[in-house]
Coordinates of C-alpha atoms in Angstrom, one line a residue:
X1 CA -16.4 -53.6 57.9
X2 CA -16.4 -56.4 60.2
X3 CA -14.7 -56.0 63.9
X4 CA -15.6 -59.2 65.2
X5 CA -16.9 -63.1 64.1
X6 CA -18.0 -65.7 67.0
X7 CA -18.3 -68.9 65.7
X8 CA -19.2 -71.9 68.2
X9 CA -20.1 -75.7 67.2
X10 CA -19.1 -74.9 63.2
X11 CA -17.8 -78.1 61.9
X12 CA -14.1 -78.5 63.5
X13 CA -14.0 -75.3 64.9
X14 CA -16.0 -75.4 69.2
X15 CA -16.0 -71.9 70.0
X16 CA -13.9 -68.7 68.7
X17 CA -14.1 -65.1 69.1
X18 CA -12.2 -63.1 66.3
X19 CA -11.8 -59.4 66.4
X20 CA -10.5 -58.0 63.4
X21 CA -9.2 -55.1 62.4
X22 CA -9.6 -52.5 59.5
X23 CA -6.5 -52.1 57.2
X24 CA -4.5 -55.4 55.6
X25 CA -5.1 -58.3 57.3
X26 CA -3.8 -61.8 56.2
X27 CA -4.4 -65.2 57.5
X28 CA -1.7 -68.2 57.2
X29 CA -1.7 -71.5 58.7
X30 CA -0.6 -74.9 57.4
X31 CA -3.0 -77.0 54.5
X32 CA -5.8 -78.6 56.7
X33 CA -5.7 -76.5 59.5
X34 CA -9.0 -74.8 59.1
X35 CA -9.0 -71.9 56.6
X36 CA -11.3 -73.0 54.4
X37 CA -13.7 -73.6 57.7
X38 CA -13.3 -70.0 58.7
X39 CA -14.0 -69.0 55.2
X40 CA -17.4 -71.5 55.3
X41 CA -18.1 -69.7 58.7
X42 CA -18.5 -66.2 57.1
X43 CA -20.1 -67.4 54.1
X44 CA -22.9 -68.5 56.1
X45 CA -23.3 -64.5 57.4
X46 CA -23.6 -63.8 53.6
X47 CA -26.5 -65.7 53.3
X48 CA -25.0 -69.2 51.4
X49 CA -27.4 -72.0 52.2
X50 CA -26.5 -74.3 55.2
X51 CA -26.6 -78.1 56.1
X52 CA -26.8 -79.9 59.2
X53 CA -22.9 -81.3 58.2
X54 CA -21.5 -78.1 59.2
X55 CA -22.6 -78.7 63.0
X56 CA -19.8 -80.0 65.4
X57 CA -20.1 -83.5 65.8
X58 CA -22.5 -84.1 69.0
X59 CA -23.7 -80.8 69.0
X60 CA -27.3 -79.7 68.5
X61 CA -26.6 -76.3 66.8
X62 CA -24.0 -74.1 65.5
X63 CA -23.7 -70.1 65.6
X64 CA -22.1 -67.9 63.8
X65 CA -22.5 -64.0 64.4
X66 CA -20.7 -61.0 63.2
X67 CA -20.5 -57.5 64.1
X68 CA -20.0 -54.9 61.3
X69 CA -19.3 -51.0 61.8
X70 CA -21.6 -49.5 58.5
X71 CA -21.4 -46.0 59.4
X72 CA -19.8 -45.0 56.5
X73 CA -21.8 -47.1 53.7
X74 CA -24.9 -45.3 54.0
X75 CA -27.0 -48.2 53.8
X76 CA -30.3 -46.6 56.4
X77 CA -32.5 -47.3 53.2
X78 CA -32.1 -50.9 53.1
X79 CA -33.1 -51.3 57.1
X80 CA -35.8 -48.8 56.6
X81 CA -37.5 -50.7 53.4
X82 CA -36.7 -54.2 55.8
X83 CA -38.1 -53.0 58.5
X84 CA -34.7 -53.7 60.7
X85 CA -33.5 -51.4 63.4
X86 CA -30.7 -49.5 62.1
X87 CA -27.4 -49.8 64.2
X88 CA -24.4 -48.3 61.8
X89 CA -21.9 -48.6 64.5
X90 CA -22.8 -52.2 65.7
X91 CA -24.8 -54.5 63.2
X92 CA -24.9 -57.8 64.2
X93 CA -25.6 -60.7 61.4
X94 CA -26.3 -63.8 63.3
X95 CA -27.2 -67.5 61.7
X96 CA -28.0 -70.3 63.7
X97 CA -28.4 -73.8 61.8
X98 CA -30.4 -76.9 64.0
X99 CA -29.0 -80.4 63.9
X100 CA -32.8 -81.1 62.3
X101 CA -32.6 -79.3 59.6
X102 CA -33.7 -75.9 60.3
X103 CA -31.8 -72.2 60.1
X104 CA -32.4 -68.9 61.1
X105 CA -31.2 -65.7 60.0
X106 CA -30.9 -62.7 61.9
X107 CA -29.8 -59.3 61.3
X108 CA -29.8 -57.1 64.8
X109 CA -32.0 -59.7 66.2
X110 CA -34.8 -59.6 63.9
X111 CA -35.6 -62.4 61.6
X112 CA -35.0 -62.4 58.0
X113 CA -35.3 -64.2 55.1
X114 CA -32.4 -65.6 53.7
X115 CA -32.7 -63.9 50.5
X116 CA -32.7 -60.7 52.6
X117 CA -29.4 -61.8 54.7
X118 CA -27.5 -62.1 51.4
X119 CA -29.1 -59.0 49.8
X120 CA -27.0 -57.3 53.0
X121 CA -24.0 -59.2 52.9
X122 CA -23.5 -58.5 49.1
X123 CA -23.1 -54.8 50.5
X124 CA -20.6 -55.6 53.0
X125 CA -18.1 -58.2 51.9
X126 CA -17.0 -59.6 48.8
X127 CA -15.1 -62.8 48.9
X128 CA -12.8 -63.8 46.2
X129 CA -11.5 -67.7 46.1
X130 CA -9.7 -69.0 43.1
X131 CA -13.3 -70.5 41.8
X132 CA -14.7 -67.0 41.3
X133 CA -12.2 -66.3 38.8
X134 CA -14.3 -68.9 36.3
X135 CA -16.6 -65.3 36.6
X136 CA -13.9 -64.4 33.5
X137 CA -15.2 -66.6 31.4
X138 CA -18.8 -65.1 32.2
X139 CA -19.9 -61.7 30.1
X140 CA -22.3 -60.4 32.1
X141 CA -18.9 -60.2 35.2
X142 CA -16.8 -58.5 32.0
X143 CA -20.1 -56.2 31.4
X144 CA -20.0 -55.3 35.1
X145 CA -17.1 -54.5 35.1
X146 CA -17.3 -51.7 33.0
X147 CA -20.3 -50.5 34.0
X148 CA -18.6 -49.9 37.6
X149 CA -16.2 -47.6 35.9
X150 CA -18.0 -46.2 33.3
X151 CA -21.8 -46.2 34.2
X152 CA -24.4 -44.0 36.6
X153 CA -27.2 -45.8 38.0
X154 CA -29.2 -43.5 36.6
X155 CA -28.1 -44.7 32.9
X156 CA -28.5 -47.7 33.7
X157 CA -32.3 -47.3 34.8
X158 CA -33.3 -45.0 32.4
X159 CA -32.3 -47.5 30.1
X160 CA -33.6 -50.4 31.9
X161 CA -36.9 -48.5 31.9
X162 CA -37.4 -48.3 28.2
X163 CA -36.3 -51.9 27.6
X164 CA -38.8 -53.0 29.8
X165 CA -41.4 -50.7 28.1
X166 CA -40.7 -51.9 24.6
X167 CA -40.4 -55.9 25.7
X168 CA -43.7 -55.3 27.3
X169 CA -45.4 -53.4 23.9
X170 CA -43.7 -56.6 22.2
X171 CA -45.3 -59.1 23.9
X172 CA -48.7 -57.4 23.6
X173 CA -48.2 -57.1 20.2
X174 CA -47.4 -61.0 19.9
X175 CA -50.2 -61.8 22.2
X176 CA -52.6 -59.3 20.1
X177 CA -51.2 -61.1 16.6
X178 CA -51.6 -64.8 18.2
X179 CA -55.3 -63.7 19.2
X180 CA -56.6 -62.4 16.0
X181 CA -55.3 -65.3 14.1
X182 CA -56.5 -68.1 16.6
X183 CA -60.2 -65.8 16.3
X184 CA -60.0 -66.1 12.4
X185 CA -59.5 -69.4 12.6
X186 CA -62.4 -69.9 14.5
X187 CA -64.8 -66.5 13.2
X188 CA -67.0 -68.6 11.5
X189 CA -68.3 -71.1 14.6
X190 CA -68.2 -67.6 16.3
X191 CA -70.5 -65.8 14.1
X192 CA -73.0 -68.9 14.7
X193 CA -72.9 -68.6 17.9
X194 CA -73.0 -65.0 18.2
X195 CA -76.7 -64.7 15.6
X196 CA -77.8 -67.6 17.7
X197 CA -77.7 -65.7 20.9
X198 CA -78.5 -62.4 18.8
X199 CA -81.6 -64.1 17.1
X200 CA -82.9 -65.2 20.8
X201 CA -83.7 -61.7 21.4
X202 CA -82.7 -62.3 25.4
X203 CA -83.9 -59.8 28.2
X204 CA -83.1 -59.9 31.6
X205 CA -85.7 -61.0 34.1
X206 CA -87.5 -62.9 31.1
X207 CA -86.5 -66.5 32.4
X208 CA -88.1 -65.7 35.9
X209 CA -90.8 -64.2 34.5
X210 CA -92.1 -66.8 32.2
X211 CA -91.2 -70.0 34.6
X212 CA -93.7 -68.3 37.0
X213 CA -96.1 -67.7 34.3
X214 CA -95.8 -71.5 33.3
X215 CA -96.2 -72.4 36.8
X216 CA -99.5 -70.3 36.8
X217 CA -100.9 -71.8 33.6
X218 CA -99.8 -75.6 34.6
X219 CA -102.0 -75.3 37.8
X220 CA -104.8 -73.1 36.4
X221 CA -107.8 -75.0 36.7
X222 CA -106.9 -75.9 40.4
X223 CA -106.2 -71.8 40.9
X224 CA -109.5 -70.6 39.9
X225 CA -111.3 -73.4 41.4
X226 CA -110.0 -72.4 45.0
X227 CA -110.1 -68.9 44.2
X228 CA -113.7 -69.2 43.7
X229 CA -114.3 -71.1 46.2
X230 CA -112.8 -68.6 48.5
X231 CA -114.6 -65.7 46.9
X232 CA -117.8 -67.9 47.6
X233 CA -117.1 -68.1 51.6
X234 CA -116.4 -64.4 51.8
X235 CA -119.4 -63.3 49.7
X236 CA -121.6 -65.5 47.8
X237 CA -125.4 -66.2 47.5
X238 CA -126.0 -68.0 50.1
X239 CA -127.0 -66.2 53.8
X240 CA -124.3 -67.7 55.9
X241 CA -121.5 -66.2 54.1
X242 CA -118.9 -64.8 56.3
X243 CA -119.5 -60.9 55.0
X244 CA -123.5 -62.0 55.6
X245 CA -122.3 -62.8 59.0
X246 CA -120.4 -59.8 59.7
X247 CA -123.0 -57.7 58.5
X248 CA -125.2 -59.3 60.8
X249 CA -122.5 -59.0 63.9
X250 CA -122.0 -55.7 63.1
X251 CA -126.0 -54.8 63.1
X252 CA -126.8 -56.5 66.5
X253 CA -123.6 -54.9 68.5
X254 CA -125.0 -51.3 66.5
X255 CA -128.4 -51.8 68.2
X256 CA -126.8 -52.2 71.8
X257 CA -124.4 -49.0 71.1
X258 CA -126.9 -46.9 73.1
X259 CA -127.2 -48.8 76.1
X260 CA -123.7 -50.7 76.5
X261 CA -121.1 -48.0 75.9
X262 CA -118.4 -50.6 75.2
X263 CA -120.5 -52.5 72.3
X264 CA -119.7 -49.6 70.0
X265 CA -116.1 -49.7 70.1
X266 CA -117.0 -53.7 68.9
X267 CA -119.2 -52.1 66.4
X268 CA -116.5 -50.0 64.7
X269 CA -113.9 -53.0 65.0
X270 CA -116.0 -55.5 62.9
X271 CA -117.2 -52.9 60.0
X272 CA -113.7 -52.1 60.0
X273 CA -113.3 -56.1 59.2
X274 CA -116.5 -55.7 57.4
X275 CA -114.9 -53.3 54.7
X276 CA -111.6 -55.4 54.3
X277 CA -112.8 -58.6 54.0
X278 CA -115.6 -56.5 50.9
X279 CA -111.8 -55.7 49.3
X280 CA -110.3 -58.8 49.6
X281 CA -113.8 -61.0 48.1
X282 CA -113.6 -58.4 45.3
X283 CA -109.7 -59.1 44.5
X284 CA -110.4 -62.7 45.3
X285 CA -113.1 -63.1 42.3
X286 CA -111.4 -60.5 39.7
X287 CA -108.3 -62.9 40.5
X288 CA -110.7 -66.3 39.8
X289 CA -112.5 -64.1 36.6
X290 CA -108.3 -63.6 35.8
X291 CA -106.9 -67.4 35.7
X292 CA -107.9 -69.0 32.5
X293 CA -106.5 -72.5 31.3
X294 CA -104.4 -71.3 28.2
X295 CA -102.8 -74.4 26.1
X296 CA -101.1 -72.2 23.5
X297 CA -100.0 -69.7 25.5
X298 CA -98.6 -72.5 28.0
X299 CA -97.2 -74.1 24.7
X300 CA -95.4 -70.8 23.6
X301 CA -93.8 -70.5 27.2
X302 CA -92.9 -74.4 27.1
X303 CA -91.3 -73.5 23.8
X304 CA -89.3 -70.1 24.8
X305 CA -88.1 -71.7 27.8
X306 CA -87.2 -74.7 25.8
X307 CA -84.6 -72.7 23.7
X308 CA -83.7 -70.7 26.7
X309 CA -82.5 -73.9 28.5
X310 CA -81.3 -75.2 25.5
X311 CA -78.7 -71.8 24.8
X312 CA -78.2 -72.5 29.0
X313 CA -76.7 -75.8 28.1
X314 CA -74.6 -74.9 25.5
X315 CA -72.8 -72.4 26.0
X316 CA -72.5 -73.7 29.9
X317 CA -74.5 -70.8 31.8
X318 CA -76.6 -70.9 34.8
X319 CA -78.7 -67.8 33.5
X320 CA -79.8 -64.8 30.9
X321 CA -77.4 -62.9 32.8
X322 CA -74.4 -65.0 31.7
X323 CA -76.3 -65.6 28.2
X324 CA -76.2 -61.9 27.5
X325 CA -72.6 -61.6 28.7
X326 CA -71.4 -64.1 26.4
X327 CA -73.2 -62.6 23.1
X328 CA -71.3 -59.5 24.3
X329 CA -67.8 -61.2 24.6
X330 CA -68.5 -63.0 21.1
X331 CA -69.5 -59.8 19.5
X332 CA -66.8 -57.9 21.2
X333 CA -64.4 -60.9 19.7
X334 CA -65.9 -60.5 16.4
X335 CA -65.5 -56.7 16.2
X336 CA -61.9 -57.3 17.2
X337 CA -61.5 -59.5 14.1
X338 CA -62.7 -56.7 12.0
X339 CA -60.6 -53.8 13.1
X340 CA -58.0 -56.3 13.9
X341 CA -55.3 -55.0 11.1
X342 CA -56.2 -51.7 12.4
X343 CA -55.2 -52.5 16.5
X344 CA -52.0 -54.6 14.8
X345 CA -50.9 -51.7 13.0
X346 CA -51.6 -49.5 15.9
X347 CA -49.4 -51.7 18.4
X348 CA -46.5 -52.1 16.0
X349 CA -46.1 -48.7 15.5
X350 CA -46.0 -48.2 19.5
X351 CA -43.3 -51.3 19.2
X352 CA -41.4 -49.6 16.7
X353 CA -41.5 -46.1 19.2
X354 CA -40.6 -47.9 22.3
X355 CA -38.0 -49.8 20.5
X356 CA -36.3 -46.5 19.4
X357 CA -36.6 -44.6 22.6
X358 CA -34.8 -48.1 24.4
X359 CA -31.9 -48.1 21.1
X360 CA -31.5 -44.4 22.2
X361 CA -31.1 -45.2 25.8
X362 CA -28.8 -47.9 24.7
X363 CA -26.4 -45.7 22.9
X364 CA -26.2 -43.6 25.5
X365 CA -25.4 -46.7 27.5
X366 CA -22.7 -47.8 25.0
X367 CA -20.9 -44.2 23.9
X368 CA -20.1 -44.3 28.5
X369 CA -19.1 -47.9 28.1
X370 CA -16.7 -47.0 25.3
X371 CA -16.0 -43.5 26.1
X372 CA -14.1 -45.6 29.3
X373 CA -13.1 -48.8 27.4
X374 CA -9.3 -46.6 27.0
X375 CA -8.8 -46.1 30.5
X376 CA -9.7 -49.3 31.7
X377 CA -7.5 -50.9 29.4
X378 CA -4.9 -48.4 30.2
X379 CA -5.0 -49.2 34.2
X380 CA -5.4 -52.8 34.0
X381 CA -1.9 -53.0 31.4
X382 CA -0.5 -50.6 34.2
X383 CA -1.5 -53.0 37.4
X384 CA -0.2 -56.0 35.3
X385 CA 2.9 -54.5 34.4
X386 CA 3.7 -54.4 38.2
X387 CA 3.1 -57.5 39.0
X388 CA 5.6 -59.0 36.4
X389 CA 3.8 -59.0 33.1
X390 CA 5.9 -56.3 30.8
X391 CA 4.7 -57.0 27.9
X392 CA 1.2 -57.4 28.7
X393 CA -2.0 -56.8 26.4
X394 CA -5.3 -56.2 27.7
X395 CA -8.1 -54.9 25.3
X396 CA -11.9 -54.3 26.3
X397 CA -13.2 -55.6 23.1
X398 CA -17.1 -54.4 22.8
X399 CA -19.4 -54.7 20.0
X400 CA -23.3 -54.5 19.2
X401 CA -26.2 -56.7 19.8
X402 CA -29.7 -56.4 20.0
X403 CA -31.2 -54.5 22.9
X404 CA -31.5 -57.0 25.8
X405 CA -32.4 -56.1 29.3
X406 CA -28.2 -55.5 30.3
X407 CA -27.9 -53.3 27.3
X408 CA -26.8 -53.2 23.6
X409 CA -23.0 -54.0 24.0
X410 CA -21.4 -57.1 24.2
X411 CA -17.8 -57.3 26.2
X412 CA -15.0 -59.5 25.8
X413 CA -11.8 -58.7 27.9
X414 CA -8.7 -60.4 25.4
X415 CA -5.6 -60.7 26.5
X416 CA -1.7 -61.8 25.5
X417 CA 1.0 -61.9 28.2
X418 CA 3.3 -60.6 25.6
X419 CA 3.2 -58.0 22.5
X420 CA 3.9 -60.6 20.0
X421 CA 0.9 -62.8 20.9
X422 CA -2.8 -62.4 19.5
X423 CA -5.2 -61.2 22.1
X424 CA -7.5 -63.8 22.6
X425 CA -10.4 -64.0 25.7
X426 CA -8.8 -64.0 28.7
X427 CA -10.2 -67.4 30.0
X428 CA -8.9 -68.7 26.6
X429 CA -5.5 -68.4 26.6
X430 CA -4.5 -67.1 30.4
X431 CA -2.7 -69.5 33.2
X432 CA -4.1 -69.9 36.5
X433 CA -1.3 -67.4 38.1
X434 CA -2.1 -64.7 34.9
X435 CA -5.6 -65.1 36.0
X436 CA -5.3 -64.4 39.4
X437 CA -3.4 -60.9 38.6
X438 CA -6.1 -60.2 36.1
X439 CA -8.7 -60.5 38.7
X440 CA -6.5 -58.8 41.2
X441 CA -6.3 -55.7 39.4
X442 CA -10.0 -55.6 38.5
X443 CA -10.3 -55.7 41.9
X444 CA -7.8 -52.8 42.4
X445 CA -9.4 -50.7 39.7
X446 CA -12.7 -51.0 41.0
X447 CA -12.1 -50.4 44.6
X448 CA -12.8 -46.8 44.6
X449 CA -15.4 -47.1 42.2
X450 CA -17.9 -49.6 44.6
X451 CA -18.6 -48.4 48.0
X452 CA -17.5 -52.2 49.8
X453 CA -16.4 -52.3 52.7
X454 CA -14.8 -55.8 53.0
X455 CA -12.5 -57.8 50.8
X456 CA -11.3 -61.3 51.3
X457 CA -9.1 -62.8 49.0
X458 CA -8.9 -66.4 49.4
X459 CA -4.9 -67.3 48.1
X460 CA -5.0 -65.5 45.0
X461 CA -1.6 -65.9 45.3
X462 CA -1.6 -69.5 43.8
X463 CA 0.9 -69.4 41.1
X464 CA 3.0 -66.8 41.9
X465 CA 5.6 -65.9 43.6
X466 CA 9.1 -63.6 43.8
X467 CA 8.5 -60.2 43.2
X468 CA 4.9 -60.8 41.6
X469 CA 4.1 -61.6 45.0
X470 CA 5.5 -58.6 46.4
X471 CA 3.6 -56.6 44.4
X472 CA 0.6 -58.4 44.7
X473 CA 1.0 -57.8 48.8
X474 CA 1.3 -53.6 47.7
X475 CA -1.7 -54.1 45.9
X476 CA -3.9 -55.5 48.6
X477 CA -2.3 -53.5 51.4
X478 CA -3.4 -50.7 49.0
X479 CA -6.8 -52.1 48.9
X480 CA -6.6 -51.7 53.1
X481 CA -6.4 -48.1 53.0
X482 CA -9.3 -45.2 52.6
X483 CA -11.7 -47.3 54.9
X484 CA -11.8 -50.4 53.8
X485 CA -11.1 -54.0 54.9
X486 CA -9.0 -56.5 53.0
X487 CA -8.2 -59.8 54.3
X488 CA -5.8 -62.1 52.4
X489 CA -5.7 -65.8 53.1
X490 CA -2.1 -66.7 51.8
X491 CA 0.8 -69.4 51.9
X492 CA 3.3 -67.2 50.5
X493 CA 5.5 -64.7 52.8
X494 CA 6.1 -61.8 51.0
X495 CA 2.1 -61.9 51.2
X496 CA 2.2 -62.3 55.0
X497 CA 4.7 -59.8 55.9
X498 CA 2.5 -57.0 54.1
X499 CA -0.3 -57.4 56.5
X500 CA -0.6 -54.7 59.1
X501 CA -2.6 -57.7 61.0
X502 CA -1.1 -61.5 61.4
X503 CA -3.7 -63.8 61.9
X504 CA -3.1 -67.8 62.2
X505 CA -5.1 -70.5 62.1
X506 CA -4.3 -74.0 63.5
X507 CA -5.4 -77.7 64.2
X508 CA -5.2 -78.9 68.1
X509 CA -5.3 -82.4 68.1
X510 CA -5.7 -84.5 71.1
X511 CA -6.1 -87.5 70.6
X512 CA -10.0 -87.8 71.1
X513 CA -10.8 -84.4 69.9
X514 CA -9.5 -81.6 66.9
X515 CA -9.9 -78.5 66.8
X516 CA -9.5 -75.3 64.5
X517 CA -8.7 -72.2 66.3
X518 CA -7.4 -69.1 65.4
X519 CA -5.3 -66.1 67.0
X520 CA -3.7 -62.9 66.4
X521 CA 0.2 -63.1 66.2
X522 CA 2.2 -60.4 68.2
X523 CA 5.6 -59.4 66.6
X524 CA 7.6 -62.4 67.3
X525 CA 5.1 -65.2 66.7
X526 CA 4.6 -63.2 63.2
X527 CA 8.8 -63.5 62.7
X528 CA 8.6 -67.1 63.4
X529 CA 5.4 -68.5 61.4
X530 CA 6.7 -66.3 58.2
X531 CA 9.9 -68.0 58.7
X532 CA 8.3 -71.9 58.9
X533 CA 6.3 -70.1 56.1
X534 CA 9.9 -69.6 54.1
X535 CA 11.6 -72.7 55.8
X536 CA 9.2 -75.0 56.5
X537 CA 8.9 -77.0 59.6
X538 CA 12.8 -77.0 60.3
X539 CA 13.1 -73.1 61.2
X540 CA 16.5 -72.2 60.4
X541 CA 18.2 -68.9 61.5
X542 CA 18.9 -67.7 58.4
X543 CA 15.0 -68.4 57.5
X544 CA 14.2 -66.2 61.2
X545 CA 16.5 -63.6 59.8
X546 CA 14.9 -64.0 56.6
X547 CA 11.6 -63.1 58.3
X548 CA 12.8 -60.7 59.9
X549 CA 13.9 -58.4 57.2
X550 CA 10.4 -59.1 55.1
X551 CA 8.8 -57.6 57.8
X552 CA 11.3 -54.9 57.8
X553 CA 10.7 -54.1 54.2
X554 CA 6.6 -54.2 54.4

């Protein structure tokens, strides 16, 4: 729950420091004097977008920070997956929002998304204005609501588990169906393409091979004219050839061996040339004896690299590689066409498994959902008996639909403020003040059921008044107990005199300047604002004793 909110710079409010306290708790203070700022102030810690409009004129920033006690909720999971130091007795959610634009979310000093702030406020307060009662007119809020009373979490994602198998077997399915009729359309332009690739007889390292090979054949008469030239220089018929030489080298360096030690070592270095250079002339004229100007073999190679380009082109590849690959795809495409019926019939049969094993999971679902339909009605009738509808009808109404990913059930809550009147859906047919007491004792119902720590209830009082309002002010203060937090924003002072806590907010005007501040009220400032609360401005004695004798009652 929350023990303390600092706001400084928000809108008309400069600087505040609230401490509040678990239990009841209401807030009062005259139209205009800065609830609805107080309200916008904790919103922001629940992660509702800003704008630079909220910052106290001639101010560059505003802050608003609040320190919640979450040793009870048992929320360490949701720091630990965040990666947020855990602090149950002291979490602090800050937001600070720039005059140029920019906001910052913290939660115990470490930044956070947004989406992450309002992930964690969803788990610690729960706000309810007179807007949020349009959620009536919503099914999925009705659906909840049930499922709070009625349904585990692990129903629910045991079901949610084989919906989203079968939804994802049915789109496979669809995508498999939309395939194999866009591939017959096309099978025939396929095919071609697929024996024109085939027919090519493509093999990898071909397109390399042959371009060098046409390289070769293109330059062949300049090839073996220096090749023979070469093997000419090395060893031909003439006697200064450079092996004649050598041999000649090597003879007259031999003949000194015996005389000049160092001249054989010479010796032994040029026969060692000697019999290399003998290797290379050999390979040097089987190489010029090799190369032979070929015009229909260099016509052949012109031609298969012709139609090798040519498939290149296209089909929009750079090589065979990518040539090969596609023949495999198209084949792969055509093969799919022929055992296409087969891998349809295949996938709607998984479809029609997955779809029973989610309708299963769904009835479980629906036999909790209706199993606690009676009892829900039964409690809600109760709570709005008390609070001044005697005649009341309230039915869950529920019936079938196809599997979706919330279940198979849909839920109207109908409604007749007396027996004589057809239930119809509650946003149909109920006034604003019949609305508010319907939410209110969903509210009530649920409390036990969801682990929330904080409640405020922003004047769901509007409407009512009398006794209703009494027992709307048991109700809440009801709310207050077991650990929890409720925190009523009211104008009415049977509402006010319930609260274990008196909070009040007000405008201080001076003439340049206003300001919203707020303050807890000890016993007798309580006495006198529920008796301008009863009286108005003009507090009469009677209106004080009045007061008095609320709080005396509460």
């Amino acid at each position: 729950m929350i023990e303390s909110l600092y706001i400084k710079n928000f809108t008309l409010i400069d600087e505040t420091d609230i401490h509040l306290m678990p239990g009841f708790s209401v807030i009062t203070g005259e139209t205009g004097a800065g609830k609805s700022i107080l309200l916008g102030a904790i919103s922001m810690l629940l992660g509702q977008r800003a704008d630079t409009k909220m910052i106290r004129q001639g101010s560059d920033k505003c802050i608003i920070e609040g320190h919640f006690n979450i040793s009870k909720y048992n929320l360490n999971t949701f720091f630990d997956i965040n990666e947020i130091d855990y602090f149950p007795e002291d979490t602090i959610l800050r937001r600070e929002i720039a005059s140029n634009g920019k906001s910052r979310a913290f939660v115990n000093d470490t930044p956070v998304p947004l989406t992450v702030m309002r992930e964690l406020g969803g788990m610690l307060m729960d706000i309810h204005s007179q807007h949020q009662n349009l959620l009536l007119q919503k099914e999925d809020f009705q659906l909840n609501v049930v499922d709070v009373m009625a349904v585990s979490q692990k129903e629910k994602d045991a079901y949610s588990d084989a919906y989203n198998k079968y939804r994802t077997a049915e789109d496979c399915l669809r995508k498999l169906r939309e395939d194999i009729e866009r591939n017959k359309e096309n099978s025939d332009f396929m095919q071609f393409q697929y024996d024109e690739l085939s027919g090519a007889h493509l093999a990898e390292g071909e397109q390399e091979e042959l371009e060098s090979q046409q390289t070769i054949l293109a330059n062949a008469e300049g090839i073996k004219g220096a090749l023979f030239k070469a093997g000419q220089l090395l060893d031909g018929e003439t006697d200064d050839t450079i092996l004649t030489m050598l041999r000649e080298a090597a003879n007259q360096t031999q003949c000194i061996a015996n005389v000049f030690d160092k001249a054989r070592l010479l010796s032994e270095r040029i026969n060692e040339c000697l019999i290399e250079l003998k290797d290379i002339a050999a390979e040097t004229n089987q190489m010029a004896d090799a190369v032979d100007y070929d015009p229909a073999r260099l016509a052949t190679i012109d031609e298969r690299l012709d139609l090798i380009y040519s498939l290149q082109k296209k089909h929009h590849c750079e090589d065979i590689t990518q040539l090969l690959e596609k023949q495999h795809s198209l084949e792969e495409s055509l093969n799919n066409i022929s055992n296409g019926d087969e891998r349809l019939l295949e996938q709607q049969k998984l479809v029609e498994k997955l779809r029973a094993e989610c309708v299963q999971a769904g009835e479980i679902l629906s036999k909790k959902r209706h199993d606690k339909a009676a009892f829900i009605e039964s409690q809600v009738i109760m709570l709005l008996q008390s609070l001044g509808m005697p005649n009341v009808r309230f039915i869950v109404d529920m019936s079938s639909k196809e599997p979706a990913a919330d279940g198979m059930d849909k839920v109207t809550f109908l409604f007749s403020a007396n027996s004589k009147g057809e239930p119809m859906p509650v946003s149909s047919v109920a006034s604003g003040g019949e609305v508010a007491r319907v939410m209110l004792s969903l509210k009530a119902m649920i409390r036990n059921a969801v682990k929330l720590p904080t409640i405020i209830f922003d004047e769901i009082d509007t409407g009512v008044s009398g006794k209703v309002a009494d027992k709307m002010a048991d109700i809440m203060r009801g709310m207050g107990n077991a650990d929890r937090q409720v925190i009523s924003i009211t104008h009415l002072p049977q509402i006010a005199a319930a609260g274990q806590h008196h909070y009040k907010v007000y405008k201080n005007d001076t003439g340049k300047d206003t300001t919203s501040n707020i303050t807890l009220l000890n016993d007798d400032e309580r006495v006198s604002e529920i008796a301008q609360m009863v009286s108005g401005s003009d507090i009469t004695d009677a209106a004080l004793e009045n007061a008095r004798q609320l709080l005396k009652n509460k």
